[in-house]
């Protein structure tokens, strides 16, 4: 969303205030233009013969968003059988889906295999059991490169203490299993974390994965996962994808030459694709002066956007009802019956009761991590596409909250 002379505007000059009035708040709004821009930036940044972008469904899985990615030409990265089902319903071919789960059951792996998607294995016990049952199914292997990277501890997943992947130090053991079971390893994979700024971290992890790839002679792809940083704060740097692409593409081509085959270069970004495209719009219920601060209390909370409370994540907040007003200092808080602060000591144009506030960069892991805490319904979602707004998920109702509850006689 941009600040124009007329106030805040989505792409094609759409006024977010009118969307708040039309659909009610709280509401998630996604701007398809920004998703498309991010997709194209990434595709254009990498100059290699075979490139594949598998969108990480976990970031935002509304079926219309998935269909939009299919139209753009992306594949999907899924972590549950349900994400696979959604992807197939959205029209993706099994071949265009990669399943990269962690600690799931063999039963779920079997179901994924039946669907015909690419399988990525994350542990030695699973390699043994899945490999013994399906020796002819080509598989990928997720390695843990022992690199510490990511915006915070909870989203750093490639380090030595993390549950994810097979340790790179266990390669001799992996090779023994592969040989004994005569397995076909079609890909190697790493994912070190989310919200990583430093391109050198990616490049360091890349060398580790190349070393791993050399051990497998019949690869079709190398998957470098994701973790690209977006600008949550105003003026924040994001991962310089163009610079990364420049440095990375040549290195990848050199590796392919050494390997003797044009492998497919894969990434599986979520946040970089949809974070900026999403804005969470809320309405101010109360403006409350206490001895210590001025609180603006809004009609949402950690039940709808938990990132600030769960990760101490910063999300930029503006008052779209009063875009040019005098700035005052506010803490923006939710209506949940425990501390749920969206932002502390923010300079925001003067807020009155009823004003609409926009919380930026809420497209990734916003709605996806929403809950029904305090028995509040989850909000609606709207997609803005080619100058039109489309409701793509209705707000939940009391019936939705009761749907799976079973009345018993007491
Ligand atoms: N691939 C794998 C194997 C992953 O585990 C993830 C994210 C991704 C790709 C996509 O990463 P991204 O491009 O979105 O950074 N809820 C947290 C982020 C958790 C990421 C989990 N895995 C947040 O809101 O920051």
GROMACS .gro file of C-alpha atoms and ligand atoms in nm:
model
  435
    1UNK     CA    1   0.000   0.000   0.000
    2UNK     CA    2   0.135   0.343  -0.096
    3UNK     CA    3   0.074   0.688   0.049
    4UNK     CA    4  -0.047   0.913  -0.232
    5UNK     CA    5  -0.166   1.274  -0.225
    6UNK     CA    6  -0.517   1.139  -0.181
    7UNK     CA    7  -0.425   0.906   0.107
    8UNK     CA    8  -0.328   0.539   0.124
    9UNK     CA    9  -0.398   0.342  -0.192
   10UNK     CA   10  -0.368  -0.018  -0.304
   11UNK     CA   11  -0.268  -0.091  -0.663
   12UNK     CA   12  -0.493   0.055  -0.935
   13UNK     CA   13  -0.573   0.339  -0.696
   14UNK     CA   14  -0.807   0.132  -0.479
   15UNK     CA   15  -0.892   0.304  -0.153
   16UNK     CA   16  -0.849   0.067   0.145
   17UNK     CA   17  -1.098   0.268   0.353
   18UNK     CA   18  -1.372   0.186   0.103
   19UNK     CA   19  -1.283  -0.185   0.134
   20UNK     CA   20  -1.312  -0.160   0.513
   21UNK     CA   21  -1.657  -0.005   0.469
   22UNK     CA   22  -1.765  -0.257   0.209
   23UNK     CA   23  -1.648  -0.577   0.381
   24UNK     CA   24  -1.616  -0.477   0.746
   25UNK     CA   25  -1.311  -0.522   0.963
   26UNK     CA   26  -1.092  -0.691   1.063
   27UNK     CA   27  -0.997  -0.804   0.716
   28UNK     CA   28  -0.696  -0.934   0.524
   29UNK     CA   29  -0.647  -0.769   0.184
   30UNK     CA   30  -0.404  -0.917  -0.069
   31UNK     CA   31  -0.278  -0.727  -0.370
   32UNK     CA   32  -0.221  -0.961  -0.667
   33UNK     CA   33  -0.002  -0.706  -0.845
   34UNK     CA   34   0.254  -0.724  -0.567
   35UNK     CA   35   0.253  -1.103  -0.568
   36UNK     CA   36   0.312  -1.098  -0.943
   37UNK     CA   37   0.588  -0.838  -0.908
   38UNK     CA   38   0.768  -1.046  -0.644
   39UNK     CA   39   0.733  -1.363  -0.851
   40UNK     CA   40   0.877  -1.195  -1.158
   41UNK     CA   41   1.159  -1.036  -0.961
   42UNK     CA   42   1.267  -1.374  -0.845
   43UNK     CA   43   1.231  -1.544  -1.181
   44UNK     CA   44   1.429  -1.267  -1.351
   45UNK     CA   45   1.702  -1.260  -1.086
   46UNK     CA   46   1.824  -1.612  -1.165
   47UNK     CA   47   1.983  -1.674  -1.499
   48UNK     CA   48   2.016  -2.052  -1.526
   49UNK     CA   49   1.882  -2.295  -1.790
   50UNK     CA   50   1.638  -2.469  -1.555
   51UNK     CA   51   1.474  -2.271  -1.278
   52UNK     CA   52   1.177  -2.366  -1.062
   53UNK     CA   53   1.000  -2.161  -0.800
   54UNK     CA   54   0.783  -2.368  -0.570
   55UNK     CA   55   0.566  -2.133  -0.367
   56UNK     CA   56   0.558  -2.229   0.004
   57UNK     CA   57   0.187  -2.286   0.060
   58UNK     CA   58   0.219  -2.252   0.438
   59UNK     CA   59   0.264  -1.874   0.405
   60UNK     CA   60  -0.085  -1.821   0.262
   61UNK     CA   61  -0.294  -2.107   0.133
   62UNK     CA   62  -0.620  -1.955   0.012
   63UNK     CA   63  -0.707  -2.157  -0.299
   64UNK     CA   64  -0.740  -1.842  -0.510
   65UNK     CA   65  -0.387  -1.742  -0.417
   66UNK     CA   66  -0.270  -2.091  -0.516
   67UNK     CA   67  -0.453  -2.064  -0.849
   68UNK     CA   68  -0.287  -1.728  -0.906
   69UNK     CA   69   0.055  -1.887  -0.854
   70UNK     CA   70  -0.039  -2.161  -1.100
   71UNK     CA   71  -0.126  -1.897  -1.359
   72UNK     CA   72   0.208  -1.731  -1.297
   73UNK     CA   73   0.381  -2.063  -1.366
   74UNK     CA   74   0.499  -2.155  -1.016
   75UNK     CA   75   0.506  -2.498  -0.855
   76UNK     CA   76   0.419  -2.562  -0.489
   77UNK     CA   77   0.610  -2.654  -0.178
   78UNK     CA   78   0.380  -2.839   0.065
   79UNK     CA   79   0.437  -2.958   0.420
   80UNK     CA   80   0.117  -3.151   0.487
   81UNK     CA   81  -0.111  -3.382   0.295
   82UNK     CA   82  -0.379  -3.114   0.329
   83UNK     CA   83  -0.160  -2.858   0.154
   84UNK     CA   84  -0.108  -3.113  -0.123
   85UNK     CA   85  -0.485  -3.164  -0.154
   86UNK     CA   86  -0.538  -2.788  -0.173
   87UNK     CA   87  -0.271  -2.761  -0.440
   88UNK     CA   88  -0.432  -3.037  -0.647
   89UNK     CA   89  -0.773  -2.873  -0.608
   90UNK     CA   90  -0.618  -2.549  -0.728
   91UNK     CA   91  -0.525  -2.735  -1.047
   92UNK     CA   92  -0.155  -2.808  -0.993
   93UNK     CA   93  -0.025  -3.131  -1.141
   94UNK     CA   94   0.132  -3.370  -0.890
   95UNK     CA   95   0.460  -3.330  -1.072
   96UNK     CA   96   0.456  -2.957  -0.990
   97UNK     CA   97   0.433  -3.019  -0.617
   98UNK     CA   98   0.714  -3.101  -0.379
   99UNK     CA   99   0.636  -3.241  -0.036
  100UNK     CA  100   0.888  -3.125   0.225
  101UNK     CA  101   0.741  -3.227   0.561
  102UNK     CA  102   0.905  -3.265   0.897
  103UNK     CA  103   0.834  -3.545   1.144
  104UNK     CA  104   0.518  -3.668   0.971
  105UNK     CA  105   0.402  -4.029   0.980
  106UNK     CA  106   0.488  -4.295   0.724
  107UNK     CA  107   0.114  -4.313   0.658
  108UNK     CA  108   0.113  -3.947   0.546
  109UNK     CA  109   0.420  -4.010   0.329
  110UNK     CA  110   0.234  -4.301   0.165
  111UNK     CA  111  -0.065  -4.078   0.092
  112UNK     CA  112   0.161  -3.817  -0.065
  113UNK     CA  113   0.331  -4.086  -0.270
  114UNK     CA  114  -0.008  -4.209  -0.395
  115UNK     CA  115  -0.082  -3.857  -0.515
  116UNK     CA  116   0.235  -3.870  -0.723
  117UNK     CA  117   0.407  -3.559  -0.587
  118UNK     CA  118   0.782  -3.523  -0.541
  119UNK     CA  119   0.889  -3.646  -0.201
  120UNK     CA  120   1.157  -3.492   0.014
  121UNK     CA  121   1.280  -3.697   0.310
  122UNK     CA  122   1.385  -3.528   0.632
  123UNK     CA  123   1.528  -3.808   0.851
  124UNK     CA  124   1.724  -4.130   0.832
  125UNK     CA  125   1.449  -4.346   0.989
  126UNK     CA  126   1.203  -4.216   0.727
  127UNK     CA  127   1.458  -4.279   0.453
  128UNK     CA  128   1.484  -4.640   0.570
  129UNK     CA  129   1.112  -4.703   0.602
  130UNK     CA  130   0.995  -4.510   0.294
  131UNK     CA  131   1.289  -4.639   0.090
  132UNK     CA  132   1.219  -5.000   0.187
  133UNK     CA  133   0.855  -4.966   0.081
  134UNK     CA  134   0.907  -4.761  -0.235
  135UNK     CA  135   1.258  -4.833  -0.364
  136UNK     CA  136   1.163  -4.726  -0.716
  137UNK     CA  137   1.018  -4.387  -0.628
  138UNK     CA  138   1.279  -4.114  -0.685
  139UNK     CA  139   1.319  -3.902  -0.373
  140UNK     CA  140   1.486  -3.586  -0.253
  141UNK     CA  141   1.680  -3.556   0.072
  142UNK     CA  142   1.661  -3.261   0.308
  143UNK     CA  143   1.995  -3.192   0.472
  144UNK     CA  144   2.071  -2.983   0.776
  145UNK     CA  145   2.374  -2.772   0.683
  146UNK     CA  146   2.443  -2.659   1.042
  147UNK     CA  147   2.421  -2.293   0.954
  148UNK     CA  148   2.259  -2.052   1.199
  149UNK     CA  149   2.048  -1.800   1.009
  150UNK     CA  150   1.710  -1.634   1.032
  151UNK     CA  151   1.525  -1.334   1.172
  152UNK     CA  152   1.482  -1.492   1.517
  153UNK     CA  153   1.548  -1.813   1.707
  154UNK     CA  154   1.205  -1.965   1.634
  155UNK     CA  155   1.246  -1.935   1.258
  156UNK     CA  156   1.610  -2.048   1.237
  157UNK     CA  157   1.596  -2.409   1.134
  158UNK     CA  158   1.925  -2.509   0.971
  159UNK     CA  159   2.142  -2.511   1.284
  160UNK     CA  160   2.289  -2.804   1.472
  161UNK     CA  161   2.022  -2.804   1.744
  162UNK     CA  162   1.731  -2.796   1.503
  163UNK     CA  163   1.498  -3.091   1.438
  164UNK     CA  164   1.504  -3.035   1.062
  165UNK     CA  165   1.677  -3.240   0.798
  166UNK     CA  166   1.948  -3.505   0.796
  167UNK     CA  167   2.281  -3.384   0.932
  168UNK     CA  168   2.543  -3.333   0.663
  169UNK     CA  169   2.769  -3.539   0.890
  170UNK     CA  170   2.542  -3.838   0.840
  171UNK     CA  171   2.604  -3.859   0.466
  172UNK     CA  172   2.809  -4.181   0.495
  173UNK     CA  173   2.514  -4.345   0.668
  174UNK     CA  174   2.272  -4.208   0.405
  175UNK     CA  175   2.490  -4.346   0.127
  176UNK     CA  176   2.489  -4.690   0.284
  177UNK     CA  177   2.110  -4.695   0.298
  178UNK     CA  178   2.081  -4.563  -0.058
  179UNK     CA  179   2.311  -4.833  -0.184
  180UNK     CA  180   2.155  -5.118   0.014
  181UNK     CA  181   1.800  -5.029  -0.091
  182UNK     CA  182   1.904  -4.923  -0.440
  183UNK     CA  183   1.727  -4.586  -0.403
  184UNK     CA  184   1.705  -4.314  -0.663
  185UNK     CA  185   1.799  -3.975  -0.521
  186UNK     CA  186   1.665  -3.708  -0.753
  187UNK     CA  187   1.728  -3.402  -0.540
  188UNK     CA  188   1.904  -3.251  -0.243
  189UNK     CA  189   1.751  -2.975  -0.033
  190UNK     CA  190   1.831  -2.730   0.244
  191UNK     CA  191   1.631  -2.461   0.416
  192UNK     CA  192   1.813  -2.266   0.684
  193UNK     CA  193   1.550  -2.029   0.816
  194UNK     CA  194   1.317  -1.740   0.744
  195UNK     CA  195   1.389  -1.366   0.722
  196UNK     CA  196   1.759  -1.393   0.632
  197UNK     CA  197   1.909  -1.066   0.514
  198UNK     CA  198   2.269  -1.158   0.436
  199UNK     CA  199   2.315  -1.296   0.083
  200UNK     CA  200   2.649  -1.441   0.196
  201UNK     CA  201   2.464  -1.675   0.432
  202UNK     CA  202   2.281  -1.821   0.132
  203UNK     CA  203   2.604  -1.851  -0.060
  204UNK     CA  204   2.784  -2.024   0.230
  205UNK     CA  205   2.498  -2.272   0.267
  206UNK     CA  206   2.508  -2.325  -0.108
  207UNK     CA  207   2.867  -2.448  -0.101
  208UNK     CA  208   2.769  -2.695   0.169
  209UNK     CA  209   2.485  -2.824  -0.043
  210UNK     CA  210   2.710  -2.853  -0.350
  211UNK     CA  211   2.946  -3.071  -0.145
  212UNK     CA  212   2.650  -3.285  -0.053
  213UNK     CA  213   2.525  -3.298  -0.413
  214UNK     CA  214   2.860  -3.435  -0.532
  215UNK     CA  215   2.785  -3.754  -0.338
  216UNK     CA  216   2.477  -3.832  -0.550
  217UNK     CA  217   2.526  -3.912  -0.914
  218UNK     CA  218   2.173  -3.900  -1.057
  219UNK     CA  219   2.033  -3.573  -0.934
  220UNK     CA  220   1.772  -3.380  -1.128
  221UNK     CA  221   1.744  -3.079  -0.898
  222UNK     CA  222   1.903  -2.890  -0.612
  223UNK     CA  223   1.658  -2.712  -0.385
  224UNK     CA  224   1.790  -2.422  -0.178
  225UNK     CA  225   1.471  -2.373   0.023
  226UNK     CA  226   1.397  -2.014   0.111
  227UNK     CA  227   1.429  -1.760   0.389
  228UNK     CA  228   1.445  -1.433   0.195
  229UNK     CA  229   1.393  -1.128   0.409
  230UNK     CA  230   1.124  -0.870   0.351
  231UNK     CA  231   1.109  -0.511   0.478
  232UNK     CA  232   0.891  -0.520   0.786
  233UNK     CA  233   1.010  -0.182   0.913
  234UNK     CA  234   1.006   0.131   0.704
  235UNK     CA  235   1.350   0.161   0.550
  236UNK     CA  236   1.432  -0.202   0.638
  237UNK     CA  237   1.655  -0.380   0.391
  238UNK     CA  238   1.521  -0.688   0.222
  239UNK     CA  239   1.729  -0.968   0.076
  240UNK     CA  240   1.884  -0.821  -0.238
  241UNK     CA  241   1.743  -1.087  -0.467
  242UNK     CA  242   1.897  -0.937  -0.781
  243UNK     CA  243   2.244  -0.938  -0.622
  244UNK     CA  244   2.192  -1.287  -0.489
  245UNK     CA  245   2.073  -1.400  -0.832
  246UNK     CA  246   2.381  -1.256  -0.999
  247UNK     CA  247   2.626  -1.420  -0.759
  248UNK     CA  248   2.430  -1.741  -0.739
  249UNK     CA  249   2.354  -1.807  -1.106
  250UNK     CA  250   2.715  -1.819  -1.219
  251UNK     CA  251   2.812  -2.038  -0.926
  252UNK     CA  252   2.524  -2.274  -1.003
  253UNK     CA  253   2.616  -2.297  -1.371
  254UNK     CA  254   2.977  -2.371  -1.277
  255UNK     CA  255   2.859  -2.645  -1.046
  256UNK     CA  256   2.638  -2.796  -1.317
  257UNK     CA  257   2.932  -2.803  -1.553
  258UNK     CA  258   3.142  -2.982  -1.294
  259UNK     CA  259   2.852  -3.221  -1.224
  260UNK     CA  260   2.808  -3.284  -1.595
  261UNK     CA  261   2.437  -3.201  -1.618
  262UNK     CA  262   2.206  -2.898  -1.623
  263UNK     CA  263   2.032  -2.951  -1.293
  264UNK     CA  264   1.715  -2.763  -1.203
  265UNK     CA  265   1.769  -2.484  -0.955
  266UNK     CA  266   1.480  -2.470  -0.710
  267UNK     CA  267   1.368  -2.228  -0.442
  268UNK     CA  268   1.055  -2.238  -0.227
  269UNK     CA  269   0.979  -1.888  -0.101
  270UNK     CA  270   0.669  -1.801   0.096
  271UNK     CA  271   0.728  -1.471   0.273
  272UNK     CA  272   0.906  -1.307  -0.017
  273UNK     CA  273   0.614  -1.389  -0.244
  274UNK     CA  274   0.316  -1.280  -0.034
  275UNK     CA  275   0.419  -1.083   0.274
  276UNK     CA  276   0.417  -0.735   0.126
  277UNK     CA  277   0.106  -0.809  -0.080
  278UNK     CA  278  -0.099  -0.853   0.236
  279UNK     CA  279  -0.235  -0.581   0.462
  280UNK     CA  280  -0.438  -0.645   0.772
  281UNK     CA  281  -0.705  -0.379   0.829
  282UNK     CA  282  -0.856  -0.322   1.171
  283UNK     CA  283  -1.079  -0.060   1.332
  284UNK     CA  284  -1.009   0.134   1.650
  285UNK     CA  285  -1.251   0.054   1.931
  286UNK     CA  286  -1.105   0.276   2.196
  287UNK     CA  287  -0.834   0.534   2.250
  288UNK     CA  288  -0.727   0.514   2.610
  289UNK     CA  289  -0.487   0.738   2.794
  290UNK     CA  290  -0.325   0.568   3.096
  291UNK     CA  291  -0.060   0.705   3.327
  292UNK     CA  292   0.210   0.562   3.105
  293UNK     CA  293   0.090   0.566   2.747
  294UNK     CA  294  -0.187   0.619   2.497
  295UNK     CA  295  -0.332   0.289   2.383
  296UNK     CA  296  -0.535   0.247   2.068
  297UNK     CA  297  -0.737  -0.071   2.116
  298UNK     CA  298  -0.851  -0.235   1.792
  299UNK     CA  299  -1.109  -0.496   1.693
  300UNK     CA  300  -0.854  -0.775   1.654
  301UNK     CA  301  -0.565  -0.928   1.840
  302UNK     CA  302  -0.322  -1.217   1.858
  303UNK     CA  303  -0.605  -1.440   1.740
  304UNK     CA  304  -0.575  -1.287   1.391
  305UNK     CA  305  -0.213  -1.177   1.359
  306UNK     CA  306   0.017  -1.341   1.609
  307UNK     CA  307   0.356  -1.251   1.459
  308UNK     CA  308   0.416  -0.942   1.680
  309UNK     CA  309   0.336  -1.136   1.997
  310UNK     CA  310   0.492  -1.469   1.902
  311UNK     CA  311   0.814  -1.350   1.740
  312UNK     CA  312   0.832  -0.990   1.865
  313UNK     CA  313   0.798  -0.916   1.496
  314UNK     CA  314   0.768  -0.555   1.386
  315UNK     CA  315   0.479  -0.467   1.154
  316UNK     CA  316   0.445  -0.111   1.031
  317UNK     CA  317   0.109   0.044   1.130
  318UNK     CA  318  -0.061   0.351   0.982
  319UNK     CA  319  -0.392   0.530   1.030
  320UNK     CA  320  -0.559   0.514   0.688
  321UNK     CA  321  -0.856   0.719   0.813
  322UNK     CA  322  -0.631   1.016   0.890
  323UNK     CA  323  -0.326   0.974   0.669
  324UNK     CA  324  -0.193   1.330   0.700
  325UNK     CA  325  -0.287   1.405   1.062
  326UNK     CA  326  -0.053   1.522   1.331
  327UNK     CA  327   0.162   1.235   1.456
  328UNK     CA  328   0.122   1.120   1.813
  329UNK     CA  329   0.273   0.828   1.998
  330UNK     CA  330   0.054   0.523   2.050
  331UNK     CA  331   0.072   0.164   2.152
  332UNK     CA  332  -0.159  -0.040   1.934
  333UNK     CA  333  -0.319  -0.324   2.124
  334UNK     CA  334  -0.578  -0.593   2.061
  335UNK     CA  335  -0.902  -0.694   2.229
  336UNK     CA  336  -0.784  -1.030   2.359
  337UNK     CA  337  -0.789  -1.096   2.732
  338UNK     CA  338  -0.413  -1.113   2.759
  339UNK     CA  339  -0.136  -0.888   2.642
  340UNK     CA  340  -0.157  -0.864   2.266
  341UNK     CA  341   0.040  -0.567   2.148
  342UNK     CA  342   0.071  -0.502   1.776
  343UNK     CA  343   0.316  -0.216   1.820
  344UNK     CA  344   0.467  -0.010   2.102
  345UNK     CA  345   0.536   0.364   2.096
  346UNK     CA  346   0.456   0.414   1.730
  347UNK     CA  347   0.430   0.757   1.573
  348UNK     CA  348   0.096   0.746   1.398
  349UNK     CA  349  -0.136   1.018   1.269
  350UNK     CA  350  -0.382   1.108   1.540
  351UNK     CA  351  -0.622   0.818   1.604
  352UNK     CA  352  -0.987   0.858   1.691
  353UNK     CA  353  -1.240   0.590   1.780
  354UNK     CA  354  -1.364   0.431   1.459
  355UNK     CA  355  -1.047   0.500   1.261
  356UNK     CA  356  -0.918   0.224   1.037
  357UNK     CA  357  -0.557   0.117   1.090
  358UNK     CA  358  -0.353  -0.078   0.839
  359UNK     CA  359  -0.095  -0.330   0.955
  360UNK     CA  360   0.155  -0.385   0.675
  361UNK     CA  361   0.334  -0.694   0.554
  362UNK     CA  362   0.070  -0.927   0.686
  363UNK     CA  363   0.030  -1.151   0.380
  364UNK     CA  364   0.263  -1.427   0.499
  365UNK     CA  365   0.187  -1.622   0.816
  366UNK     CA  366  -0.090  -1.380   0.910
  367UNK     CA  367  -0.422  -1.548   0.834
  368UNK     CA  368  -0.239  -1.881   0.831
  369UNK     CA  369  -0.151  -1.858   1.198
  370UNK     CA  370  -0.488  -1.715   1.302
  371UNK     CA  371  -0.699  -1.894   1.563
  372UNK     CA  372  -1.037  -1.877   1.733
  373UNK     CA  373  -0.895  -1.770   2.069
  374UNK     CA  374  -1.158  -1.591   2.281
  375UNK     CA  375  -1.412  -1.761   2.051
  376UNK     CA  376  -1.366  -1.493   1.791
  377UNK     CA  377  -1.428  -1.582   1.427
  378UNK     CA  378  -1.136  -1.565   1.187
  379UNK     CA  379  -1.155  -1.269   0.949
  380UNK     CA  380  -1.249  -1.249   0.584
  381UNK     CA  381  -0.992  -1.228   0.302
  382UNK     CA  382  -1.013  -1.010  -0.008
  383UNK     CA  383  -0.798  -1.032  -0.319
  384UNK     CA  384  -0.745  -0.720  -0.526
  385UNK     CA  385  -0.682  -0.827  -0.883
  386UNK     CA  386  -0.671  -0.606  -1.192
  387UNK     CA  387  -0.842  -0.316  -1.022
  388UNK     CA  388  -1.125  -0.522  -0.872
  389UNK     CA  389  -1.173  -0.651  -0.520
  390UNK     CA  390  -1.290  -1.009  -0.471
  391UNK     CA  391  -1.402  -1.170  -0.147
  392UNK     CA  392  -1.198  -1.493  -0.133
  393UNK     CA  393  -1.291  -1.609   0.216
  394UNK     CA  394  -1.593  -1.517   0.424
  395UNK     CA  395  -1.558  -1.414   0.784
  396UNK     CA  396  -1.634  -1.709   1.011
  397UNK     CA  397  -1.966  -1.723   1.196
  398UNK     CA  398  -2.083  -1.864   1.527
  399UNK     CA  399  -2.195  -2.173   1.332
  400UNK     CA  400  -1.839  -2.221   1.214
  401UNK     CA  401  -1.720  -2.211   1.572
  402UNK     CA  402  -1.975  -2.476   1.669
  403UNK     CA  403  -1.944  -2.690   1.353
  404UNK     CA  404  -1.739  -2.975   1.496
  405UNK     CA  405  -1.855  -2.952   1.853
  406UNK     CA  406  -2.062  -3.248   1.964
  407UNK     CA  407  -2.355  -3.191   2.199
  408UNK     CA  408  -2.380  -3.455   2.469
  409UNK     CA  409  -2.642  -3.511   2.739
  410UNK     CA  410  -2.505  -3.417   3.079
  411LIG     N1  411   1.071  -2.421   0.278
  411LIG     C1  412   1.067  -2.479   0.398
  411LIG     C2  413   1.113  -2.616   0.414
  411LIG     C3  414   1.020  -2.407   0.509
  411LIG     O1  415   1.018  -2.464   0.630
  411LIG     C4  416   0.975  -2.275   0.493
  411LIG     C5  417   0.923  -2.198   0.604
  411LIG     C6  418   0.978  -2.218   0.363
  411LIG     C7  419   1.027  -2.295   0.258
  411LIG     C8  420   0.930  -2.078   0.336
  411LIG     O2  421   1.008  -1.985   0.403
  411LIG     P1  422   0.985  -1.829   0.382
  411LIG     O3  423   1.015  -1.797   0.239
  411LIG     O4  424   0.844  -1.802   0.410
  411LIG     O5  425   1.077  -1.762   0.477
  411LIG     N2  426   0.583  -1.826   1.068
  411LIG     C9  427   0.715  -1.765   1.054
  411LIG    C10  428   0.793  -1.823   0.939
  411LIG    C11  429   0.805  -1.974   0.950
  411LIG    C12  430   0.869  -2.034   0.832
  411LIG    C13  431   0.855  -2.183   0.834
  411LIG     N3  432   0.913  -2.247   0.720
  411LIG    C14  433   0.701  -1.614   1.039
  411LIG     O6  434   0.588  -1.565   1.044
  411LIG     O7  435   0.802  -1.544   1.028
   0.00000   0.00000   0.00000
